[in-house]
């Protein structure tokens, strides 16, 4: 069948997502790792922190509720995030590590170390690593009363 007059085939242009940079240049994003004792969030934003690029949690990767904060779930979440970042052209990450903080625990949960390690092993370059857990300068009274929680 002959092609119609006036209609020409248009060549599809490849759509490139992410920033336009020269070859070999690092494109940085910010990876916020929030590791509590109930779940682990791996959240990548641009440098301003306003635009979300990718966010995966440990609970999205495992079925059992008790495994959401496990190192294995955090590793799977970090691998997914790293793969998505590479698709969008982000090659390096600054890390901001969060724990619950405030009146609660100031130590990160079990998934923090394995998420960071999985990001590094998946080929992402790591810039700064910073602990940004909220620390109160003068906090309100913690729940449990004066004598604390008793069994």
mmCIF file of C-alpha atoms in Angstrom:
data_model
loop_
_atom_site.group_PDB
_atom_site.id
_atom_site.type_symbol
_atom_site.label_atom_id
_atom_site.label_comp_id
_atom_site.label_asym_id
_atom_site.label_seq_id
_atom_site.Cartn_x
_atom_site.Cartn_y
_atom_site.Cartn_z
ATOM 1 C CA UNK A 1 0.000 0.000 0.000
ATOM 2 C CA UNK A 2 1.384 3.365 -1.002
ATOM 3 C CA UNK A 3 1.906 6.019 1.661
ATOM 4 C CA UNK A 4 -0.661 8.809 1.746
ATOM 5 C CA UNK A 5 0.212 12.205 0.335
ATOM 6 C CA UNK A 6 1.024 14.852 2.913
ATOM 7 C CA UNK A 7 1.689 12.325 5.681
ATOM 8 C CA UNK A 8 5.309 11.720 6.395
ATOM 9 C CA UNK A 9 6.746 9.308 8.897
ATOM 10 C CA UNK A 10 8.032 11.129 11.919
ATOM 11 C CA UNK A 11 11.115 9.773 13.576
ATOM 12 C CA UNK A 12 10.647 9.238 17.279
ATOM 13 C CA UNK A 13 13.177 11.058 19.397
ATOM 14 C CA UNK A 14 14.608 9.327 22.423
ATOM 15 C CA UNK A 15 13.333 11.009 25.565
ATOM 16 C CA UNK A 16 16.057 11.548 28.121
ATOM 17 C CA UNK A 17 14.987 12.007 31.713
ATOM 18 C CA UNK A 18 16.997 13.864 34.299
ATOM 19 C CA UNK A 19 19.535 16.668 33.929
ATOM 20 C CA UNK A 20 21.566 17.243 30.752
ATOM 21 C CA UNK A 21 25.266 16.901 31.603
ATOM 22 C CA UNK A 22 28.548 16.117 29.914
ATOM 23 C CA UNK A 23 29.853 12.579 29.803
ATOM 24 C CA UNK A 24 31.773 11.538 32.919
ATOM 25 C CA UNK A 25 30.360 14.329 35.083
ATOM 26 C CA UNK A 26 28.737 13.407 38.391
ATOM 27 C CA UNK A 27 25.121 14.404 38.978
ATOM 28 C CA UNK A 28 24.333 14.595 42.678
ATOM 29 C CA UNK A 29 21.117 13.880 44.506
ATOM 30 C CA UNK A 30 20.340 13.705 48.227
ATOM 31 C CA UNK A 31 19.414 10.348 49.757
ATOM 32 C CA UNK A 32 17.434 10.591 52.992
ATOM 33 C CA UNK A 33 17.613 7.286 54.882
ATOM 34 C CA UNK A 34 15.114 7.219 57.742
ATOM 35 C CA UNK A 35 15.741 4.098 59.805
ATOM 36 C CA UNK A 36 13.386 3.563 62.707
ATOM 37 C CA UNK A 37 12.771 0.294 64.508
ATOM 38 C CA UNK A 38 9.500 -0.189 62.599
ATOM 39 C CA UNK A 39 10.502 0.588 58.996
ATOM 40 C CA UNK A 40 13.281 1.942 56.775
ATOM 41 C CA UNK A 41 12.673 4.680 54.184
ATOM 42 C CA UNK A 42 15.136 5.340 51.342
ATOM 43 C CA UNK A 43 14.115 8.635 49.736
ATOM 44 C CA UNK A 44 16.106 10.391 46.987
ATOM 45 C CA UNK A 45 15.504 14.059 46.193
ATOM 46 C CA UNK A 46 17.278 16.712 44.164
ATOM 47 C CA UNK A 47 19.837 18.912 45.911
ATOM 48 C CA UNK A 48 17.187 21.379 47.104
ATOM 49 C CA UNK A 49 15.186 18.567 48.717
ATOM 50 C CA UNK A 50 11.924 19.751 47.146
ATOM 51 C CA UNK A 51 11.677 17.395 44.179
ATOM 52 C CA UNK A 52 11.297 13.688 44.960
ATOM 53 C CA UNK A 53 13.101 11.421 42.528
ATOM 54 C CA UNK A 54 12.390 8.055 44.099
ATOM 55 C CA UNK A 55 11.132 6.736 47.428
ATOM 56 C CA UNK A 56 11.044 3.085 48.481
ATOM 57 C CA UNK A 57 10.455 1.644 51.932
ATOM 58 C CA UNK A 58 11.342 -1.677 53.486
ATOM 59 C CA UNK A 59 7.649 -2.431 53.888
ATOM 60 C CA UNK A 60 7.181 -2.248 50.112
ATOM 61 C CA UNK A 61 9.728 -5.040 49.631
ATOM 62 C CA UNK A 62 8.665 -7.685 52.168
ATOM 63 C CA UNK A 63 5.309 -9.196 53.040
ATOM 64 C CA UNK A 64 5.611 -9.765 56.792
ATOM 65 C CA UNK A 65 5.123 -6.712 59.006
ATOM 66 C CA UNK A 66 7.883 -7.814 61.348
ATOM 67 C CA UNK A 67 10.428 -7.690 58.500
ATOM 68 C CA UNK A 68 9.840 -4.060 57.447
ATOM 69 C CA UNK A 69 12.779 -2.718 59.440
ATOM 70 C CA UNK A 70 15.110 -5.639 58.732
ATOM 71 C CA UNK A 71 18.470 -5.129 57.023
ATOM 72 C CA UNK A 72 17.349 -7.345 54.143
ATOM 73 C CA UNK A 73 14.303 -5.167 53.376
ATOM 74 C CA UNK A 74 16.470 -2.034 53.574
ATOM 75 C CA UNK A 75 18.969 -3.575 51.158
ATOM 76 C CA UNK A 76 16.227 -4.388 48.625
ATOM 77 C CA UNK A 77 14.795 -0.879 48.926
ATOM 78 C CA UNK A 78 18.210 0.724 48.399
ATOM 79 C CA UNK A 79 18.889 -1.427 45.341
ATOM 80 C CA UNK A 80 15.592 -0.336 43.776
ATOM 81 C CA UNK A 81 16.376 3.309 44.486
ATOM 82 C CA UNK A 82 19.854 3.019 42.987
ATOM 83 C CA UNK A 83 18.495 1.429 39.822
ATOM 84 C CA UNK A 84 15.896 4.183 39.398
ATOM 85 C CA UNK A 85 18.514 6.896 39.995
ATOM 86 C CA UNK A 86 20.742 5.431 37.294
ATOM 87 C CA UNK A 87 17.810 5.460 34.855
ATOM 88 C CA UNK A 88 17.301 9.151 35.554
ATOM 89 C CA UNK A 89 20.984 10.002 35.213
ATOM 90 C CA UNK A 90 21.911 10.544 38.859
ATOM 91 C CA UNK A 91 25.347 9.089 39.495
ATOM 92 C CA UNK A 92 26.256 10.299 43.004
ATOM 93 C CA UNK A 93 24.415 10.806 46.280
ATOM 94 C CA UNK A 94 24.865 12.798 49.454
ATOM 95 C CA UNK A 95 23.504 10.789 52.382
ATOM 96 C CA UNK A 96 21.358 12.197 55.188
ATOM 97 C CA UNK A 97 20.727 9.606 57.874
ATOM 98 C CA UNK A 98 17.740 9.998 60.192
ATOM 99 C CA UNK A 99 16.675 8.200 63.335
ATOM 100 C CA UNK A 100 13.400 8.860 65.127
ATOM 101 C CA UNK A 101 14.947 11.409 67.492
ATOM 102 C CA UNK A 102 13.097 13.893 69.661
ATOM 103 C CA UNK A 103 11.785 12.162 72.764
ATOM 104 C CA UNK A 104 12.419 8.755 71.216
ATOM 105 C CA UNK A 105 15.603 6.913 70.370
ATOM 106 C CA UNK A 106 18.491 8.791 68.772
ATOM 107 C CA UNK A 107 20.101 5.651 67.309
ATOM 108 C CA UNK A 108 19.212 4.586 63.760
ATOM 109 C CA UNK A 109 17.376 1.304 63.260
ATOM 110 C CA UNK A 110 18.852 -1.939 61.913
ATOM 111 C CA UNK A 111 18.265 -1.041 58.265
ATOM 112 C CA UNK A 112 20.438 2.073 58.118
ATOM 113 C CA UNK A 113 23.811 0.437 57.641
ATOM 114 C CA UNK A 114 22.649 -2.127 55.095
ATOM 115 C CA UNK A 115 20.803 0.510 53.044
ATOM 116 C CA UNK A 116 23.917 2.666 52.866
ATOM 117 C CA UNK A 117 26.079 -0.328 52.009
ATOM 118 C CA UNK A 118 23.676 -1.452 49.256
ATOM 119 C CA UNK A 119 23.746 2.017 47.672
ATOM 120 C CA UNK A 120 27.540 1.975 47.579
ATOM 121 C CA UNK A 121 27.738 -1.564 46.192
ATOM 122 C CA UNK A 122 25.236 -0.845 43.422
ATOM 123 C CA UNK A 123 27.631 1.625 41.826
ATOM 124 C CA UNK A 124 26.422 4.947 43.224
ATOM 125 C CA UNK A 125 29.174 7.329 44.272
ATOM 126 C CA UNK A 126 28.773 8.574 47.842
ATOM 127 C CA UNK A 127 29.462 12.221 48.681
ATOM 128 C CA UNK A 128 28.877 13.454 52.224
ATOM 129 C CA UNK A 129 27.346 11.288 54.940
ATOM 130 C CA UNK A 130 25.524 13.309 57.561
ATOM 131 C CA UNK A 131 23.474 12.349 60.619
ATOM 132 C CA UNK A 132 20.490 14.697 60.798
ATOM 133 C CA UNK A 133 18.562 13.047 63.629
ATOM 134 C CA UNK A 134 16.496 15.687 65.447
ATOM 135 C CA UNK A 135 18.054 16.275 68.869
ATOM 136 C CA UNK A 136 15.997 18.386 71.283
ATOM 137 C CA UNK A 137 17.788 21.184 73.085
ATOM 138 C CA UNK A 138 15.198 21.095 75.879
ATOM 139 C CA UNK A 139 12.507 18.500 75.350
ATOM 140 C CA UNK A 140 9.063 17.985 76.744
ATOM 141 C CA UNK A 141 8.425 15.254 79.283
ATOM 142 C CA UNK A 142 8.599 11.741 77.901
ATOM 143 C CA UNK A 143 5.546 9.525 78.304
ATOM 144 C CA UNK A 144 5.519 6.916 81.033
ATOM 145 C CA UNK A 145 5.243 9.115 84.090
ATOM 146 C CA UNK A 146 7.688 9.973 86.826
ATOM 147 C CA UNK A 147 8.436 6.389 87.817
ATOM 148 C CA UNK A 148 8.662 5.087 84.247
ATOM 149 C CA UNK A 149 7.081 2.132 82.543
ATOM 150 C CA UNK A 150 6.751 -0.856 84.851
ATOM 151 C CA UNK A 151 6.002 -4.481 83.889
#
